CSV table of C-alpha atoms and ligand atoms in Angstrom, one decimal:
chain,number,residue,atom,x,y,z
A,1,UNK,CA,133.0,41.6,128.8
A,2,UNK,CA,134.4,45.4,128.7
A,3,UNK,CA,138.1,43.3,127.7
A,4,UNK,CA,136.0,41.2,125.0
A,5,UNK,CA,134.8,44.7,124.1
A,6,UNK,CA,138.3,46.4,123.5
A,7,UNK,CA,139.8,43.2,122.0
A,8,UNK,CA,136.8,43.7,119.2
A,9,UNK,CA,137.3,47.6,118.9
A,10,UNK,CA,141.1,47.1,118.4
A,11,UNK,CA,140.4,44.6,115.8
A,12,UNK,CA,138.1,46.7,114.2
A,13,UNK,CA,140.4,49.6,114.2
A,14,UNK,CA,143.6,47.7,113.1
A,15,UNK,CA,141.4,46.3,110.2
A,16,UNK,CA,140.4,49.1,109.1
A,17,UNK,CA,143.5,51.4,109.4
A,18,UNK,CA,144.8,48.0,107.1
A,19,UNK,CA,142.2,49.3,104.6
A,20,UNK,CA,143.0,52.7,104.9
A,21,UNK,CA,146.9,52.2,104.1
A,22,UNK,CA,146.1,50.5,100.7
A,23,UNK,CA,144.6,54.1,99.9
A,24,UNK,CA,141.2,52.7,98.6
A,25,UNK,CA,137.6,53.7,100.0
A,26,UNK,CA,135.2,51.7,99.2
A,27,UNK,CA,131.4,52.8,99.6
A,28,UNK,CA,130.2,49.7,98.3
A,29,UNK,CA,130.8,46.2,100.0
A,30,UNK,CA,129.4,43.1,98.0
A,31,UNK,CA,129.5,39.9,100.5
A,32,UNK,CA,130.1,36.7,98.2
A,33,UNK,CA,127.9,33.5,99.4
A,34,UNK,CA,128.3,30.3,97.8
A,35,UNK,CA,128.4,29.6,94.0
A,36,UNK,CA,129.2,34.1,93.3
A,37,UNK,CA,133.0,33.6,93.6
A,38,UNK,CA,133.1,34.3,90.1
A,39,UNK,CA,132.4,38.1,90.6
A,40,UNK,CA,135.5,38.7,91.4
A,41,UNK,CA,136.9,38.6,88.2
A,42,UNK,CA,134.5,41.6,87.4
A,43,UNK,CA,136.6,44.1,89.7
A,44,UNK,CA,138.8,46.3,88.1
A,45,UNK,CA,142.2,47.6,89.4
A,46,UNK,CA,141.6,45.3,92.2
A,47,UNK,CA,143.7,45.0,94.9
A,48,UNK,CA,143.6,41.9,97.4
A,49,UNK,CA,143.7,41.9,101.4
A,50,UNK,CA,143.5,38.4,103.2
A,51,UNK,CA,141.3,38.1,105.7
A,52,UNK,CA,144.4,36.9,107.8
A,53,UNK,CA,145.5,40.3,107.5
A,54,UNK,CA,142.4,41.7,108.7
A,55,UNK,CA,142.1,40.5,112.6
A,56,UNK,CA,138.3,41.4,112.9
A,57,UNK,CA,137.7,39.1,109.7
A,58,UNK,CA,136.7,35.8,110.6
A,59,UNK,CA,138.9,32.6,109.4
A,60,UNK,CA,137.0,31.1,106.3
A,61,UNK,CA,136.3,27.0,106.4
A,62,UNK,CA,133.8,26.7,103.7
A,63,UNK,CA,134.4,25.2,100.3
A,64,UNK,CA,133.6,27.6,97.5
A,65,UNK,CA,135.0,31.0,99.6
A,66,UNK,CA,138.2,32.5,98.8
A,67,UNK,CA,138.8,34.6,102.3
A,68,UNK,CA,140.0,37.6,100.5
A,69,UNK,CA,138.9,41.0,100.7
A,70,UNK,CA,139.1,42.8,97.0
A,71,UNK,CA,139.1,46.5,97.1
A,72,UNK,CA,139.1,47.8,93.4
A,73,UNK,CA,135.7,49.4,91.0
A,74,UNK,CA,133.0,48.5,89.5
A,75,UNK,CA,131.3,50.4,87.5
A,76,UNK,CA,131.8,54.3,88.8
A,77,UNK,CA,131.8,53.1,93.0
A,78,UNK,CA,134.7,52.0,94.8
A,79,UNK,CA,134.2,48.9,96.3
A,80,UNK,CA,135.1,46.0,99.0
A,81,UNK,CA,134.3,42.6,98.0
A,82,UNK,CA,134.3,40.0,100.6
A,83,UNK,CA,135.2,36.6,99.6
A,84,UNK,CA,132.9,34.5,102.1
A,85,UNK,CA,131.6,34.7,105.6
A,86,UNK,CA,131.4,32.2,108.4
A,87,UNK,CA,128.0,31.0,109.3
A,88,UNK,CA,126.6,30.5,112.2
A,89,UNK,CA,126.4,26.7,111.7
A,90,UNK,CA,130.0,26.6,112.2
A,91,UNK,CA,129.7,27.8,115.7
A,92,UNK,CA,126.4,28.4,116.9
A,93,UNK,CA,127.7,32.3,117.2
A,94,UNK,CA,125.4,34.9,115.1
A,95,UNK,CA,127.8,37.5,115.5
A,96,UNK,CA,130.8,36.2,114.0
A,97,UNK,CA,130.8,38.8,110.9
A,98,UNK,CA,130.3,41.5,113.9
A,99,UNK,CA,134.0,42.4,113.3
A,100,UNK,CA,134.3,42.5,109.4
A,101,UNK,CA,130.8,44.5,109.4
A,102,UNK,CA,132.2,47.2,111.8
A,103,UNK,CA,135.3,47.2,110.1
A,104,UNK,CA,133.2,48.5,106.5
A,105,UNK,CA,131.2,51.0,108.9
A,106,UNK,CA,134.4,52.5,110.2
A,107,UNK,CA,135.9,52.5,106.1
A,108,UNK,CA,133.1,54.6,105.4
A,109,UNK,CA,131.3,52.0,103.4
A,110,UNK,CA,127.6,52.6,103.3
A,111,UNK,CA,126.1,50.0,101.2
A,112,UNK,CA,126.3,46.4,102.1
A,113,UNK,CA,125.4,44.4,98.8
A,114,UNK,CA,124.4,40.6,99.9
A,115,UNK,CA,124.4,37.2,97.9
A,116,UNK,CA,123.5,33.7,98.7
A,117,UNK,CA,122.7,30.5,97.5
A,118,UNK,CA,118.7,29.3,98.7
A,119,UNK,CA,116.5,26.9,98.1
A,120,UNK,CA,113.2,27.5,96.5
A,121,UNK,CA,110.1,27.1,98.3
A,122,UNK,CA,108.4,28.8,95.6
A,123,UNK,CA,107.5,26.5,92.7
A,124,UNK,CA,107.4,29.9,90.4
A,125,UNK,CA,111.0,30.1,91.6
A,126,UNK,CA,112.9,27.4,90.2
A,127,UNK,CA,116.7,26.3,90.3
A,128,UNK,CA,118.9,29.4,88.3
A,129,UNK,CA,116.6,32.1,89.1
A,130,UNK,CA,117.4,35.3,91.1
A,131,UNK,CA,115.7,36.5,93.7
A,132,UNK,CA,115.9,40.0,95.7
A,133,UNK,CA,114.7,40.1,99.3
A,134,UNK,CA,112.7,42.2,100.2
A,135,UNK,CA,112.2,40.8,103.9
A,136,UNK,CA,113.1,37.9,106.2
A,137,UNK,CA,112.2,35.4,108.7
A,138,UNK,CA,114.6,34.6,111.3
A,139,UNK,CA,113.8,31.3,112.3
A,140,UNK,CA,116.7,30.9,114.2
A,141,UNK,CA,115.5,33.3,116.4
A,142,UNK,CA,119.4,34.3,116.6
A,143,UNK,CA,120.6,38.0,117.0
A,144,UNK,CA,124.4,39.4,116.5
A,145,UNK,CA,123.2,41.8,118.7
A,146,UNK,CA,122.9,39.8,122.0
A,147,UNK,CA,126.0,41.1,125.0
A,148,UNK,CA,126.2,44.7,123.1
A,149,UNK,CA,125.2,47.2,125.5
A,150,UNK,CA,123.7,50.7,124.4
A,151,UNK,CA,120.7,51.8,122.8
A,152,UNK,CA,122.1,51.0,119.0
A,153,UNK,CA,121.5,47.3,119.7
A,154,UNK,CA,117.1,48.2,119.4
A,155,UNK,CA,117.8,48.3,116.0
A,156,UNK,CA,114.6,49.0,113.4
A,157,UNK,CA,114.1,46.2,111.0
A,158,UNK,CA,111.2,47.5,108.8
A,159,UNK,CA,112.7,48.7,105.9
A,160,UNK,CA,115.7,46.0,106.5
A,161,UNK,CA,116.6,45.6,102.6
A,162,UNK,CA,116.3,49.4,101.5
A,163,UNK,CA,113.4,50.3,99.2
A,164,UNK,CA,115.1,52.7,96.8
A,165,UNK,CA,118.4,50.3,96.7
A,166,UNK,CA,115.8,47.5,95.3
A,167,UNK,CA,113.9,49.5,93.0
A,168,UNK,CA,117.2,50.3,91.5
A,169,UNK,CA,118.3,47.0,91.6
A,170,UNK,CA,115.1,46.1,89.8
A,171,UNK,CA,115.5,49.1,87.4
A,172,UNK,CA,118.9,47.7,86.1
A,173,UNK,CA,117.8,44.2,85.9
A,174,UNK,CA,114.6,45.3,83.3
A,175,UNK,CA,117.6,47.0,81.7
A,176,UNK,CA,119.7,44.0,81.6
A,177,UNK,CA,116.3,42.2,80.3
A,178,UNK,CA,117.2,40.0,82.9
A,179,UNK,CA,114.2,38.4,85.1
A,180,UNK,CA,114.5,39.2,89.0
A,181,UNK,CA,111.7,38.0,91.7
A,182,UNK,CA,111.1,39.5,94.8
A,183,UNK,CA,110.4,37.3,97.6
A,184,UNK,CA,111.0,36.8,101.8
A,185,UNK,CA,114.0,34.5,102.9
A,186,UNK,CA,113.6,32.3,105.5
A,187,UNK,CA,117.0,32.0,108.0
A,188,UNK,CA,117.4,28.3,108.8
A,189,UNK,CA,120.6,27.4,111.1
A,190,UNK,CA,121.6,24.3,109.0
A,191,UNK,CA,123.7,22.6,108.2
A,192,UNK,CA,121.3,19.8,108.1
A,193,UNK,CA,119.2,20.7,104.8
A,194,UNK,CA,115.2,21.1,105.9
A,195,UNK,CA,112.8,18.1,106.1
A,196,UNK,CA,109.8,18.0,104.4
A,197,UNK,CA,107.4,19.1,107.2
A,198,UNK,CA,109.8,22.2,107.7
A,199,UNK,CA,109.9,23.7,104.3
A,200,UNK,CA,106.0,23.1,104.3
A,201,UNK,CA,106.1,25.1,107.2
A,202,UNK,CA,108.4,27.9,105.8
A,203,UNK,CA,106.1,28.1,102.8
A,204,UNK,CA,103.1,28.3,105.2
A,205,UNK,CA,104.9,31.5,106.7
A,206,UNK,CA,105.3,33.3,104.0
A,207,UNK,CA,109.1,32.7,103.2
A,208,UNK,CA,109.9,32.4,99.1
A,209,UNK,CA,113.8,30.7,100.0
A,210,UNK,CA,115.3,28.9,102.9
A,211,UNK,CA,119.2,29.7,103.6
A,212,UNK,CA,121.5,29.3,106.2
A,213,UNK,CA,123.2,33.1,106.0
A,214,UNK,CA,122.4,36.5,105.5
A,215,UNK,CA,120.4,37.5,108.2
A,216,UNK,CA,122.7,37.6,111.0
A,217,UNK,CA,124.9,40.5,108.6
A,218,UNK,CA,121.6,42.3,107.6
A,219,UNK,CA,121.0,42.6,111.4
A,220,UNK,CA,124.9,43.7,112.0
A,221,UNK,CA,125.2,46.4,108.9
A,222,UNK,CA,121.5,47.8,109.7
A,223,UNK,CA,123.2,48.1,113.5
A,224,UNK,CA,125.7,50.5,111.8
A,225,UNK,CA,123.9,52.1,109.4
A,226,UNK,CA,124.7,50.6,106.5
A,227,UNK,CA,121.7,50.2,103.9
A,228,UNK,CA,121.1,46.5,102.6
A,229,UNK,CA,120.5,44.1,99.5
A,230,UNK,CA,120.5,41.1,99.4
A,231,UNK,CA,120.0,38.7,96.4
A,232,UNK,CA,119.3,34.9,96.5
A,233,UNK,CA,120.4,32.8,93.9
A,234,UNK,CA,117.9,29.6,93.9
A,235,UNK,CA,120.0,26.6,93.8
A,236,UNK,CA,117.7,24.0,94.5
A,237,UNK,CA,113.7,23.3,95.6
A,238,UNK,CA,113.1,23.1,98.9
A,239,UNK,CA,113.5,19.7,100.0
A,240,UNK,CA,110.1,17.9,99.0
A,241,UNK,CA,109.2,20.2,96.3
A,242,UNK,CA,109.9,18.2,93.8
A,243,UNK,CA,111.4,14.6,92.9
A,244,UNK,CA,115.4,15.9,92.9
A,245,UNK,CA,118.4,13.7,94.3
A,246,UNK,CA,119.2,14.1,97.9
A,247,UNK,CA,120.3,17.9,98.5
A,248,UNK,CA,124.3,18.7,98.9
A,249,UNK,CA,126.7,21.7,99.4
A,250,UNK,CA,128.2,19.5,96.2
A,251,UNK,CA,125.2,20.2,95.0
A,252,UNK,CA,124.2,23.8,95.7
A,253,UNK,CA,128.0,24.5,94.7
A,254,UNK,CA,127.5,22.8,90.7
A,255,UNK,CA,123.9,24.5,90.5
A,256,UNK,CA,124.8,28.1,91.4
A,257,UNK,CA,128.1,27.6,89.1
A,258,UNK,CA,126.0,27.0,86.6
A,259,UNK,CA,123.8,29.7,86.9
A,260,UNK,CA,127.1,32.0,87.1
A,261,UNK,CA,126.4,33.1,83.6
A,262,UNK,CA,123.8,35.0,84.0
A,263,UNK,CA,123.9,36.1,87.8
A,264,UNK,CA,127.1,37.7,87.9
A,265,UNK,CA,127.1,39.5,85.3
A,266,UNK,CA,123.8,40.6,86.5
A,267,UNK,CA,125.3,41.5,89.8
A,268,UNK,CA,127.9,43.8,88.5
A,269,UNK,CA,125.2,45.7,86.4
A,270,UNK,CA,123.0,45.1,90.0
A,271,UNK,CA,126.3,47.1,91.8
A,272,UNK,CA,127.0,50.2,89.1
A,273,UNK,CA,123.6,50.9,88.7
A,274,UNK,CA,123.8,51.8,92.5
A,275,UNK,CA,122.6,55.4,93.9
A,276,UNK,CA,124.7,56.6,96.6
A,277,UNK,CA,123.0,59.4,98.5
B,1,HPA,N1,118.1,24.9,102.3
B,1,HPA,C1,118.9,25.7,103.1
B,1,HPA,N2,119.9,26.3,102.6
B,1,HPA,C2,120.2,26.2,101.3
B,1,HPA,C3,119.4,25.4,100.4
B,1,HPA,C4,118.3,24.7,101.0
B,1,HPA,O1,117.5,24.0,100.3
B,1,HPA,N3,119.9,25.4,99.2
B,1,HPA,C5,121.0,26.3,99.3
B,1,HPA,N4,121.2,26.7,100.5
């Protein structure tokens, strides 16, 4: 364990120091999920690190992420945009962005921005709308934290996705006059999409979207202090819902392209409008 321990703080550190040599520092990291790619395009002066460069960054296997990290602006902040994460359905391993988290921590990034793609179990939330969380349910009943020794690893989960970040993420969407719910996501291992029977269980527990991210790297940044929002874009209804062909990543991919319109540009107004404290 302590040898897995210094393997992962040397990978951390030569990550970072990686970072630091391109002379940016970035305050703000935005973590692309499926169907955001197209925020990217939205940095300016950006400069591009693969995550092959980067040995705490994890390898990247899913269609529709780059694996770059994009250090450049938006808006007034420096930020570090990360072009995908692995999920836990690829390994059955919750901590796998444990490396790329601590390597933002030990940048001096402070705000870890969040996107997704989720299906609705919400039938006021349907396919192209936005939703910010404002809590979650981990199903999986997975932590990043499990093997990490210390105190740090009782981390406080109450105000998990920071209150003043979403009120001014909700403050800049009323200025955008663009519509944003609020609602609880529901962490779900996958891949398999839910039955049925499952998503009327989610529903029954409160959850507004089901996903198969996000959680495991709210748990990791709120480990190192970094605050948290996260925003879902819906892609599909819960399976059941409604009478919609059989559920895809094909799928999710075409749905949350064509919502990419109006999300990212929502996003980048989401990220400049920012408060830093
Ligand atoms: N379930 C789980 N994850 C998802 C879904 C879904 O319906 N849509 C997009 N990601």
């Amino acid at each position: 364990m302590t040898t897995e321990r210094n393997a992962f703080d040397a990978a951390v550190a030569a990550s970072a120091e990686r970072v630091r040599a391109s002379g940016r520092q970035p305050r703000i990291a935005v973590l692309l999920g499926s169907g955001w790619h197209g925020f990217v395009a939205r940095v300016r002066e950006p400069l591009v690190l693969r995550y092959a460069e980067l040995p705490a960054f994890p390898a990247i296997g899913v269609e529709g992420h780059t694996g770059e990290l994009v250090l450049g602006r938006i808006g007034a902040h420096q930020v570090a945009v990360l072009g995908g994460r692995q999920h836990t359905y690829e390994h059955g391993h919750a901590a796998v962005m444990g490396g790329a988290i601590a390597t933002l921590a030990a940048c001096g990034v402070a705000v870890l921005v969040q996107t997704n793609a989720a299906g609705s179990l919400d039938t006021a939330l349907r396919p192209g709308a936005l939703m910010l969380l404002n809590d979650h349910l981990n199903i999986v009943q997975a932590s990043p934290l499990v093997g990490e020794c210390g105190t740090e690893r009782f981390v406080d989960l109450r105000d998990a996705y920071d209150p003043m970040l979403r009120a001014q993420a909700h403050a800049a969407a009323r200025r955008a006059g663009a519509a944003l719910h609020d609602g609880v996501y529901a962490w779900v291992l996958g891949p398999q999409f839910e039955t049925p029977a499952e998503i009327r269980m989610l529903r029954q527990l409160g959850a507004h979207a089901v996903g198969m991210s996000t959680v495991p790297e709210t748990i990791l940044a709120r480990r190192h202090g970094l605050r948290v929002l996260a925003l879902s874009m819906i892609t599909n209804m819960g399976c059941g819902l409604d009478a919609e062909a059989a559920l895809s990543h094909a799928q999710t991919l075409a749905a949350a392209r064509a919502a990419a319109a109006q999300t990212v540009p929502l996003l980048e107004a989401v990220v400049a409008a920012l408060e830093l404290t």
